[in-house]
């Protein structure tokens, strides 16, 4: 993947992460909160966070001091 594709992928991951956060909040405030579904969404959100960090590491070069 080139840098432009990585930036697009990063933006898509961040959008999905925000959407999952909103979905988790909505389910948590609902009267019939499904704890299993919330747990699954949180797990997916953590995976996305890891993927975001990985893509950011590719985009931001390490600077050795």
JSON list of C-alpha atoms in Angstrom, two decimals:
[
{"chain": "A", "resi": 1, "resn": "UNK", "atom": "CA", "xyz": [0.00, 0.00, 0.00]},
{"chain": "A", "resi": 2, "resn": "UNK", "atom": "CA", "xyz": [1.22, 3.47, -0.75]},
{"chain": "A", "resi": 3, "resn": "UNK", "atom": "CA", "xyz": [0.93, 6.43, 1.61]},
{"chain": "A", "resi": 4, "resn": "UNK", "atom": "CA", "xyz": [-2.32, 7.73, 0.12]},
{"chain": "A", "resi": 5, "resn": "UNK", "atom": "CA", "xyz": [-4.01, 4.33, 0.47]},
{"chain": "A", "resi": 6, "resn": "UNK", "atom": "CA", "xyz": [-2.79, 4.08, 4.07]},
{"chain": "A", "resi": 7, "resn": "UNK", "atom": "CA", "xyz": [-4.22, 7.52, 4.87]},
{"chain": "A", "resi": 8, "resn": "UNK", "atom": "CA", "xyz": [-7.58, 6.54, 3.36]},
{"chain": "A", "resi": 9, "resn": "UNK", "atom": "CA", "xyz": [-7.53, 3.28, 5.33]},
{"chain": "A", "resi": 10, "resn": "UNK", "atom": "CA", "xyz": [-6.67, 5.18, 8.51]},
{"chain": "A", "resi": 11, "resn": "UNK", "atom": "CA", "xyz": [-9.57, 7.58, 8.01]},
{"chain": "A", "resi": 12, "resn": "UNK", "atom": "CA", "xyz": [-11.98, 4.69, 7.36]},
{"chain": "A", "resi": 13, "resn": "UNK", "atom": "CA", "xyz": [-10.81, 2.92, 10.52]},
{"chain": "A", "resi": 14, "resn": "UNK", "atom": "CA", "xyz": [-11.25, 6.08, 12.59]},
{"chain": "A", "resi": 15, "resn": "UNK", "atom": "CA", "xyz": [-14.77, 6.58, 11.24]},
{"chain": "A", "resi": 16, "resn": "UNK", "atom": "CA", "xyz": [-15.70, 2.98, 12.04]},
{"chain": "A", "resi": 17, "resn": "UNK", "atom": "CA", "xyz": [-14.19, 3.39, 15.52]},
{"chain": "A", "resi": 18, "resn": "UNK", "atom": "CA", "xyz": [-16.33, 6.50, 16.17]},
{"chain": "A", "resi": 19, "resn": "UNK", "atom": "CA", "xyz": [-19.42, 4.72, 14.82]},
{"chain": "A", "resi": 20, "resn": "UNK", "atom": "CA", "xyz": [-18.84, 1.78, 17.15]},
{"chain": "A", "resi": 21, "resn": "UNK", "atom": "CA", "xyz": [-18.42, 4.17, 20.06]},
{"chain": "A", "resi": 22, "resn": "UNK", "atom": "CA", "xyz": [-21.79, 5.76, 19.25]},
{"chain": "A", "resi": 23, "resn": "UNK", "atom": "CA", "xyz": [-23.43, 2.34, 18.90]},
{"chain": "A", "resi": 24, "resn": "UNK", "atom": "CA", "xyz": [-22.04, 1.20, 22.24]},
{"chain": "A", "resi": 25, "resn": "UNK", "atom": "CA", "xyz": [-23.32, 4.36, 23.92]},
{"chain": "A", "resi": 26, "resn": "UNK", "atom": "CA", "xyz": [-26.75, 3.91, 22.34]},
{"chain": "A", "resi": 27, "resn": "UNK", "atom": "CA", "xyz": [-27.00, 0.29, 23.45]},
{"chain": "A", "resi": 28, "resn": "UNK", "atom": "CA", "xyz": [-25.77, 1.12, 26.95]},
{"chain": "A", "resi": 29, "resn": "UNK", "atom": "CA", "xyz": [-28.45, 3.77, 27.42]},
{"chain": "A", "resi": 30, "resn": "UNK", "atom": "CA", "xyz": [-31.24, 1.63, 25.96]},
{"chain": "A", "resi": 31, "resn": "UNK", "atom": "CA", "xyz": [-33.66, 0.08, 28.41]},
{"chain": "A", "resi": 32, "resn": "UNK", "atom": "CA", "xyz": [-33.05, -3.42, 27.06]},
{"chain": "A", "resi": 33, "resn": "UNK", "atom": "CA", "xyz": [-29.26, -3.28, 26.96]},
{"chain": "A", "resi": 34, "resn": "UNK", "atom": "CA", "xyz": [-27.82, -6.45, 25.45]},
{"chain": "A", "resi": 35, "resn": "UNK", "atom": "CA", "xyz": [-24.58, -6.97, 27.38]},
{"chain": "A", "resi": 36, "resn": "UNK", "atom": "CA", "xyz": [-23.30, -9.63, 24.99]},
{"chain": "A", "resi": 37, "resn": "UNK", "atom": "CA", "xyz": [-23.74, -7.35, 22.00]},
{"chain": "A", "resi": 38, "resn": "UNK", "atom": "CA", "xyz": [-22.06, -4.48, 23.85]},
{"chain": "A", "resi": 39, "resn": "UNK", "atom": "CA", "xyz": [-19.11, -6.74, 24.72]},
{"chain": "A", "resi": 40, "resn": "UNK", "atom": "CA", "xyz": [-18.76, -7.80, 21.08]},
{"chain": "A", "resi": 41, "resn": "UNK", "atom": "CA", "xyz": [-18.80, -4.18, 19.92]},
{"chain": "A", "resi": 42, "resn": "UNK", "atom": "CA", "xyz": [-16.19, -3.23, 22.51]},
{"chain": "A", "resi": 43, "resn": "UNK", "atom": "CA", "xyz": [-13.96, -6.09, 21.36]},
{"chain": "A", "resi": 44, "resn": "UNK", "atom": "CA", "xyz": [-14.31, -4.95, 17.74]},
{"chain": "A", "resi": 45, "resn": "UNK", "atom": "CA", "xyz": [-13.53, -1.39, 18.83]},
{"chain": "A", "resi": 46, "resn": "UNK", "atom": "CA", "xyz": [-10.31, -2.54, 20.51]},
{"chain": "A", "resi": 47, "resn": "UNK", "atom": "CA", "xyz": [-9.26, -4.40, 17.36]},
{"chain": "A", "resi": 48, "resn": "UNK", "atom": "CA", "xyz": [-9.87, -1.25, 15.35]},
{"chain": "A", "resi": 49, "resn": "UNK", "atom": "CA", "xyz": [-7.78, 0.74, 17.80]},
{"chain": "A", "resi": 50, "resn": "UNK", "atom": "CA", "xyz": [-4.90, -1.70, 17.28]},
{"chain": "A", "resi": 51, "resn": "UNK", "atom": "CA", "xyz": [-5.27, -1.44, 13.50]},
{"chain": "A", "resi": 52, "resn": "UNK", "atom": "CA", "xyz": [-5.30, 2.37, 13.71]},
{"chain": "A", "resi": 53, "resn": "UNK", "atom": "CA", "xyz": [-2.10, 2.32, 15.75]},
{"chain": "A", "resi": 54, "resn": "UNK", "atom": "CA", "xyz": [-0.46, -0.02, 13.24]},
{"chain": "A", "resi": 55, "resn": "UNK", "atom": "CA", "xyz": [-1.33, 2.18, 10.26]},
{"chain": "A", "resi": 56, "resn": "UNK", "atom": "CA", "xyz": [-0.20, 5.29, 12.12]},
{"chain": "A", "resi": 57, "resn": "UNK", "atom": "CA", "xyz": [3.12, 3.59, 12.85]},
{"chain": "A", "resi": 58, "resn": "UNK", "atom": "CA", "xyz": [3.62, 3.00, 9.13]},
{"chain": "A", "resi": 59, "resn": "UNK", "atom": "CA", "xyz": [2.79, 6.61, 8.32]},
{"chain": "A", "resi": 60, "resn": "UNK", "atom": "CA", "xyz": [4.87, 8.25, 11.07]},
{"chain": "A", "resi": 61, "resn": "UNK", "atom": "CA", "xyz": [8.55, 7.40, 10.78]},
{"chain": "A", "resi": 62, "resn": "UNK", "atom": "CA", "xyz": [10.56, 6.64, 13.89]},
{"chain": "A", "resi": 63, "resn": "UNK", "atom": "CA", "xyz": [12.94, 9.42, 14.84]},
{"chain": "A", "resi": 64, "resn": "UNK", "atom": "CA", "xyz": [15.99, 8.21, 16.69]},
{"chain": "A", "resi": 65, "resn": "UNK", "atom": "CA", "xyz": [17.20, 10.87, 19.10]}
]
